[in-house]
Amino acid sequence: MAGAFPIETTSKMIDITTTYAGLQLKNPIVAASSGLTSNINKIKELAAQGVGAIVLKSLFEEQIEMQGQSMLEHTDYPEAADYIAQYVRGEQVNQYLDLISQAKQSTDVPVIASINCFRADAWADFAGRIEQAGADAIELNVMRLETDLFAKESYEDQYVAIVASIVKAVKIPVTVKLSRTLSNIPALVDKLRATGAKGIVLFNRSYRTDVDIETESLCSGNVFSQPTDICDTLRYTGICSALIPGVSLAASTGVHGWEEVVKCILVGSSAVQMCSALYKGGSTAIKEAILGLTTWMERKGYRSIEEFRGRLNAADIKSATMFERMQFMKYFSRHESN
């Protein structure tokens, strides 16, 4: 039956370890940053299912600022604004550092801290404290929606500035999670590599905007990804793994089962992040993905991840544009209407 999950594997000689951003992982499955990685009990559960690494829930720059503003609105002393802002930031940061420490003490898998930010200032010191708390790496989720028609600084410069400030502050690996709406993604990945980023995650699933026509208001679209969302992930992972071999890639968005894990590795990813699949199927989706990957490797005769990683990347093409056009033409030549 097509797509059926493999029941068991008999070989004990298959090596599914991988290296991502300098971190040694026992397998390529990474729990992506989400509400499922925000408390120690869930983190322990993910580790028990055999996950290769865990990205903690992001600490949002706006979250800290908005909470401080809320407290300020309820005080009769507006001159206390600076104190309140520093207090709130300190509390949020301390809670996050405690989560890092607990995760490291309670599990044996790499723990990656996540910062969701859009400005380069004020995060360098926090990054240093993350390192001191025991995090194995930092994932920067830089979310920006560019609408300034007269912007003097390019988004690439802003990304690079943020990464540069964090890289200078820590010795642990720094990775960057990118949006698929960016232009010339390979060029940006190469700039981030040159700046010191050790890993790139392709892609962040951004907020989905929808419209409620009854209330005539904006609302959130489907928060979970679909398996079909993996297409852009595969395309750009394949291109970037061929053009920028000096940086590790983690595939994300659209990964719902072991088949998608295999696809991502074939196009060149060193790790594969899962999120929606964990919400829908529970933490056992990790064990199922590992079993599926191992069984597929056994059936194909592969003994290690490196034997097939990147076999289907774009290494043999000189022009990504021509490659895309050729695939497009091949597809439609097979589906011409009669």
Short mmCIF file of N, CA and C in Angstrom, two decimals, residues 40-147:
data_model
loop_
_atom_site.label_atom_id
_atom_site.label_comp_id
_atom_site.label_asym_id
_atom_site.label_seq_id
_atom_site.Cartn_x
_atom_site.Cartn_y
_atom_site.Cartn_z
N ILE A 40 8.86 21.86 30.59
CA ILE A 40 9.82 20.78 30.78
C ILE A 40 9.19 19.40 30.62
N ASN A 41 7.92 19.24 30.97
CA ASN A 41 7.27 17.94 30.83
C ASN A 41 7.15 17.53 29.37
N LYS A 42 6.76 18.47 28.52
CA LYS A 42 6.66 18.18 27.09
C LYS A 42 8.04 17.90 26.50
N ILE A 43 9.02 18.64 26.96
CA ILE A 43 10.39 18.45 26.47
C ILE A 43 10.88 17.05 26.82
N LYS A 44 10.61 16.60 28.03
CA LYS A 44 11.00 15.24 28.44
C LYS A 44 10.30 14.19 27.57
N GLU A 45 9.04 14.45 27.26
CA GLU A 45 8.27 13.52 26.43
C GLU A 45 8.86 13.39 25.03
N LEU A 46 9.25 14.54 24.46
CA LEU A 46 9.87 14.53 23.13
C LEU A 46 11.20 13.77 23.16
N ALA A 47 11.97 14.01 24.21
CA ALA A 47 13.26 13.32 24.33
C ALA A 47 13.06 11.81 24.48
N ALA A 48 12.03 11.42 25.21
CA ALA A 48 11.76 10.00 25.42
C ALA A 48 11.38 9.29 24.12
N GLN A 49 10.84 10.03 23.17
CA GLN A 49 10.47 9.46 21.88
C GLN A 49 11.66 9.37 20.92
N GLY A 50 12.82 9.86 21.37
CA GLY A 50 14.04 9.71 20.58
C GLY A 50 14.39 10.86 19.68
N VAL A 51 13.83 12.04 19.91
CA VAL A 51 14.11 13.19 19.05
C VAL A 51 15.61 13.51 19.03
N GLY A 52 16.09 13.98 17.88
CA GLY A 52 17.52 14.27 17.74
C GLY A 52 17.96 15.55 18.41
N ALA A 53 17.08 16.55 18.44
CA ALA A 53 17.37 17.84 19.09
C ALA A 53 16.05 18.55 19.33
N ILE A 54 16.07 19.53 20.22
CA ILE A 54 14.86 20.27 20.56
C ILE A 54 15.14 21.76 20.47
N VAL A 55 14.29 22.47 19.72
CA VAL A 55 14.36 23.93 19.67
C VAL A 55 13.29 24.47 20.62
N LEU A 56 13.70 25.18 21.63
CA LEU A 56 12.75 25.69 22.61
C LEU A 56 11.83 26.74 22.00
N LYS A 57 10.67 26.90 22.61
CA LYS A 57 9.73 27.93 22.16
C LYS A 57 10.42 29.28 22.16
N SER A 58 10.14 30.07 21.13
CA SER A 58 10.83 31.35 20.97
C SER A 58 10.49 32.35 22.06
N LEU A 59 11.48 33.14 22.42
CA LEU A 59 11.25 34.31 23.25
C LEU A 59 11.08 35.47 22.28
N PHE A 60 9.88 36.08 22.27
CA PHE A 60 9.56 37.13 21.31
C PHE A 60 9.96 38.50 21.83
N GLU A 61 10.60 39.25 20.98
CA GLU A 61 10.96 40.62 21.31
C GLU A 61 9.72 41.44 21.65
N GLU A 62 8.67 41.32 20.82
CA GLU A 62 7.44 42.10 21.05
C GLU A 62 6.73 41.66 22.32
N GLN A 63 6.82 40.38 22.64
CA GLN A 63 6.16 39.85 23.83
C GLN A 63 6.67 40.55 25.08
N ILE A 64 7.96 40.74 25.14
CA ILE A 64 8.55 41.43 26.29
C ILE A 64 8.11 42.88 26.33
N GLU A 65 8.14 43.54 25.16
CA GLU A 65 7.80 44.95 25.09
C GLU A 65 6.33 45.19 25.43
N MET A 66 5.43 44.33 24.91
CA MET A 66 4.00 44.52 25.14
C MET A 66 3.63 44.29 26.59
N GLN A 67 4.27 43.31 27.23
CA GLN A 67 3.97 43.06 28.63
C GLN A 67 4.41 44.24 29.48
N GLY A 68 5.54 44.82 29.13
CA GLY A 68 6.00 46.00 29.85
C GLY A 68 5.05 47.16 29.67
N GLN A 69 4.53 47.34 28.45
CA GLN A 69 3.59 48.42 28.18
C GLN A 69 2.30 48.22 28.95
N SER A 70 1.85 46.96 29.05
CA SER A 70 0.62 46.66 29.78
C SER A 70 0.76 47.02 31.26
N MET A 71 1.90 46.72 31.84
CA MET A 71 2.13 47.06 33.24
C MET A 71 2.20 48.57 33.43
N LEU A 72 2.76 49.25 32.45
CA LEU A 72 2.90 50.71 32.54
C LEU A 72 1.53 51.38 32.54
N GLU A 73 0.58 50.82 31.79
CA GLU A 73 -0.75 51.41 31.69
C GLU A 73 -1.51 51.31 33.00
N HIS A 74 -1.07 50.44 33.89
CA HIS A 74 -1.76 50.25 35.17
C HIS A 74 -1.00 50.86 36.34
N THR A 75 -0.10 51.76 36.04
CA THR A 75 0.63 52.42 37.12
C THR A 75 0.37 53.92 37.07
N ASP A 76 0.39 54.54 38.23
CA ASP A 76 0.20 55.99 38.31
C ASP A 76 1.52 56.73 38.23
N TYR A 77 2.58 56.01 37.94
CA TYR A 77 3.91 56.62 37.91
C TYR A 77 4.56 56.38 36.55
N PRO A 78 4.20 57.19 35.56
CA PRO A 78 4.76 57.01 34.21
C PRO A 78 6.27 57.13 34.18
N GLU A 79 6.83 57.81 35.17
CA GLU A 79 8.28 57.95 35.19
C GLU A 79 8.96 56.61 35.49
N ALA A 80 8.16 55.62 35.86
CA ALA A 80 8.71 54.30 36.15
C ALA A 80 8.85 53.44 34.89
N ALA A 81 8.63 54.05 33.74
CA ALA A 81 8.62 53.29 32.48
C ALA A 81 9.89 52.48 32.28
N ASP A 82 11.03 53.11 32.48
CA ASP A 82 12.30 52.41 32.26
C ASP A 82 12.47 51.25 33.22
N TYR A 83 12.09 51.49 34.47
CA TYR A 83 12.22 50.43 35.48
C TYR A 83 11.33 49.24 35.13
N ILE A 84 10.07 49.54 34.76
CA ILE A 84 9.13 48.47 34.43
C ILE A 84 9.61 47.68 33.22
N ALA A 85 10.09 48.39 32.22
CA ALA A 85 10.58 47.72 31.01
C ALA A 85 11.72 46.77 31.33
N GLN A 86 12.65 47.24 32.15
CA GLN A 86 13.79 46.41 32.52
C GLN A 86 13.37 45.23 33.40
N TYR A 87 12.39 45.49 34.29
CA TYR A 87 11.91 44.43 35.18
C TYR A 87 11.24 43.31 34.39
N VAL A 88 10.34 43.70 33.48
CA VAL A 88 9.62 42.71 32.68
C VAL A 88 10.59 41.92 31.83
N ARG A 89 11.50 42.61 31.19
CA ARG A 89 12.48 41.93 30.35
C ARG A 89 13.30 40.95 31.18
N GLY A 90 13.70 41.40 32.36
CA GLY A 90 14.50 40.54 33.23
C GLY A 90 13.75 39.29 33.65
N GLU A 91 12.46 39.45 33.98
CA GLU A 91 11.65 38.30 34.40
C GLU A 91 11.48 37.30 33.27
N GLN A 92 11.15 37.81 32.07
CA GLN A 92 10.96 36.92 30.92
C GLN A 92 12.26 36.18 30.60
N VAL A 93 13.34 36.91 30.62
CA VAL A 93 14.64 36.32 30.31
C VAL A 93 15.01 35.25 31.34
N ASN A 94 14.81 35.56 32.61
CA ASN A 94 15.16 34.60 33.66
C ASN A 94 14.34 33.32 33.55
N GLN A 95 13.05 33.45 33.24
CA GLN A 95 12.21 32.27 33.05
C GLN A 95 12.72 31.42 31.89
N TYR A 96 13.14 32.09 30.84
CA TYR A 96 13.63 31.37 29.67
C TYR A 96 14.95 30.67 29.97
N LEU A 97 15.82 31.35 30.69
CA LEU A 97 17.10 30.74 31.06
C LEU A 97 16.89 29.53 31.97
N ASP A 98 15.89 29.62 32.84
CA ASP A 98 15.56 28.48 33.71
C ASP A 98 15.10 27.28 32.87
N LEU A 99 14.30 27.56 31.83
CA LEU A 99 13.83 26.49 30.96
C LEU A 99 15.00 25.80 30.26
N ILE A 100 15.96 26.59 29.82
CA ILE A 100 17.15 26.02 29.18
C ILE A 100 17.88 25.09 30.15
N SER A 101 18.11 25.58 31.36
CA SER A 101 18.83 24.79 32.36
C SER A 101 18.09 23.50 32.69
N GLN A 102 16.77 23.59 32.86
CA GLN A 102 15.98 22.40 33.18
C GLN A 102 16.04 21.39 32.04
N ALA A 103 15.94 21.89 30.81
CA ALA A 103 15.97 21.00 29.64
C ALA A 103 17.30 20.27 29.54
N LYS A 104 18.38 20.97 29.82
CA LYS A 104 19.71 20.35 29.75
C LYS A 104 19.90 19.32 30.85
N GLN A 105 19.35 19.60 32.02
CA GLN A 105 19.50 18.68 33.15
C GLN A 105 18.62 17.45 33.00
N SER A 106 17.51 17.59 32.26
CA SER A 106 16.51 16.52 32.19
C SER A 106 16.60 15.65 30.95
N THR A 107 17.38 16.07 29.95
CA THR A 107 17.47 15.30 28.71
C THR A 107 18.93 15.13 28.29
N ASP A 108 19.13 14.26 27.32
CA ASP A 108 20.48 14.04 26.80
C ASP A 108 20.59 14.45 25.33
N VAL A 109 19.66 15.30 24.88
CA VAL A 109 19.69 15.75 23.48
C VAL A 109 20.09 17.22 23.42
N PRO A 110 20.65 17.67 22.30
CA PRO A 110 21.00 19.08 22.15
C PRO A 110 19.77 19.98 22.31
N VAL A 111 19.94 21.04 23.06
CA VAL A 111 18.87 22.01 23.29
C VAL A 111 19.23 23.31 22.60
N ILE A 112 18.37 23.75 21.70
CA ILE A 112 18.61 24.96 20.92
C ILE A 112 17.65 26.04 21.38
N ALA A 113 18.18 27.16 21.85
CA ALA A 113 17.34 28.28 22.26
C ALA A 113 16.89 29.05 21.03
N SER A 114 15.75 29.71 21.12
CA SER A 114 15.20 30.43 19.97
C SER A 114 14.85 31.86 20.35
N ILE A 115 15.34 32.80 19.55
CA ILE A 115 15.03 34.21 19.72
C ILE A 115 14.27 34.68 18.50
N ASN A 116 13.05 35.18 18.70
CA ASN A 116 12.26 35.73 17.60
C ASN A 116 12.36 37.25 17.67
N CYS A 117 13.11 37.82 16.75
CA CYS A 117 13.42 39.25 16.84
C CYS A 117 13.40 39.91 15.48
N PHE A 118 13.49 41.25 15.49
CA PHE A 118 13.56 41.98 14.22
C PHE A 118 14.54 43.14 14.28
N ARG A 119 15.23 43.30 15.41
CA ARG A 119 16.22 44.36 15.54
C ARG A 119 17.55 43.79 16.02
N ALA A 120 18.61 44.46 15.67
CA ALA A 120 19.95 43.95 15.99
C ALA A 120 20.40 44.31 17.40
N ASP A 121 19.85 45.37 17.97
CA ASP A 121 20.34 45.83 19.27
C ASP A 121 19.69 45.06 20.41
N ALA A 122 20.34 45.07 21.53
CA ALA A 122 19.82 44.59 22.82
C ALA A 122 19.79 43.07 22.98
N TRP A 123 20.17 42.31 21.95
CA TRP A 123 20.09 40.87 22.07
C TRP A 123 21.44 40.21 22.31
N ALA A 124 22.51 40.92 22.10
CA ALA A 124 23.83 40.31 22.25
C ALA A 124 24.07 39.84 23.69
N ASP A 125 23.72 40.67 24.66
CA ASP A 125 23.91 40.30 26.06
C ASP A 125 23.06 39.08 26.42
N PHE A 126 21.82 39.07 25.94
CA PHE A 126 20.93 37.95 26.21
C PHE A 126 21.47 36.66 25.60
N ALA A 127 22.04 36.76 24.41
CA ALA A 127 22.62 35.58 23.76
C ALA A 127 23.74 34.99 24.62
N GLY A 128 24.54 35.86 25.21
CA GLY A 128 25.60 35.40 26.09
C GLY A 128 25.06 34.66 27.30
N ARG A 129 23.94 35.12 27.83
CA ARG A 129 23.33 34.47 28.99
C ARG A 129 22.72 33.12 28.60
N ILE A 130 22.21 33.04 27.37
CA ILE A 130 21.71 31.77 26.86
C ILE A 130 22.82 30.73 26.84
N GLU A 131 23.98 31.16 26.37
CA GLU A 131 25.14 30.27 26.32
C GLU A 131 25.53 29.81 27.72
N GLN A 132 25.54 30.74 28.66
CA GLN A 132 25.90 30.41 30.03
C GLN A 132 24.90 29.45 30.67
N ALA A 133 23.64 29.54 30.25
CA ALA A 133 22.60 28.67 30.82
C ALA A 133 22.73 27.24 30.32
N GLY A 134 23.54 27.03 29.28
CA GLY A 134 23.80 25.68 28.82
C GLY A 134 23.25 25.32 27.45
N ALA A 135 22.64 26.27 26.75
CA ALA A 135 22.11 25.96 25.42
C ALA A 135 23.23 25.50 24.50
N ASP A 136 22.91 24.55 23.64
CA ASP A 136 23.91 24.03 22.71
C ASP A 136 24.04 24.88 21.46
N ALA A 137 23.00 25.65 21.15
CA ALA A 137 23.01 26.52 19.98
C ALA A 137 21.89 27.54 20.11
N ILE A 138 21.89 28.51 19.23
CA ILE A 138 20.84 29.54 19.20
C ILE A 138 20.24 29.56 17.80
N GLU A 139 18.92 29.59 17.75
CA GLU A 139 18.21 29.75 16.48
C GLU A 139 17.57 31.13 16.45
N LEU A 140 17.95 31.95 15.48
CA LEU A 140 17.38 33.28 15.32
C LEU A 140 16.24 33.21 14.32
N ASN A 141 15.07 33.58 14.77
CA ASN A 141 13.91 33.62 13.89
C ASN A 141 13.62 35.09 13.61
N VAL A 142 14.17 35.59 12.54
CA VAL A 142 14.07 37.02 12.22
C VAL A 142 12.84 37.23 11.35
N MET A 143 11.78 37.76 11.96
CA MET A 143 10.54 37.97 11.22
C MET A 143 10.37 39.45 10.91
N ARG A 144 10.42 39.76 9.64
CA ARG A 144 10.25 41.14 9.20
C ARG A 144 9.32 41.16 7.99
N LEU A 145 8.39 42.12 7.98
CA LEU A 145 7.54 42.33 6.82
C LEU A 145 7.85 43.72 6.30
N GLU A 146 8.55 43.77 5.18
CA GLU A 146 9.04 45.04 4.66
C GLU A 146 7.93 45.78 3.90
N THR A 147 7.59 46.98 4.37
CA THR A 147 6.56 47.79 3.71
C THR A 147 7.01 49.22 3.46
#
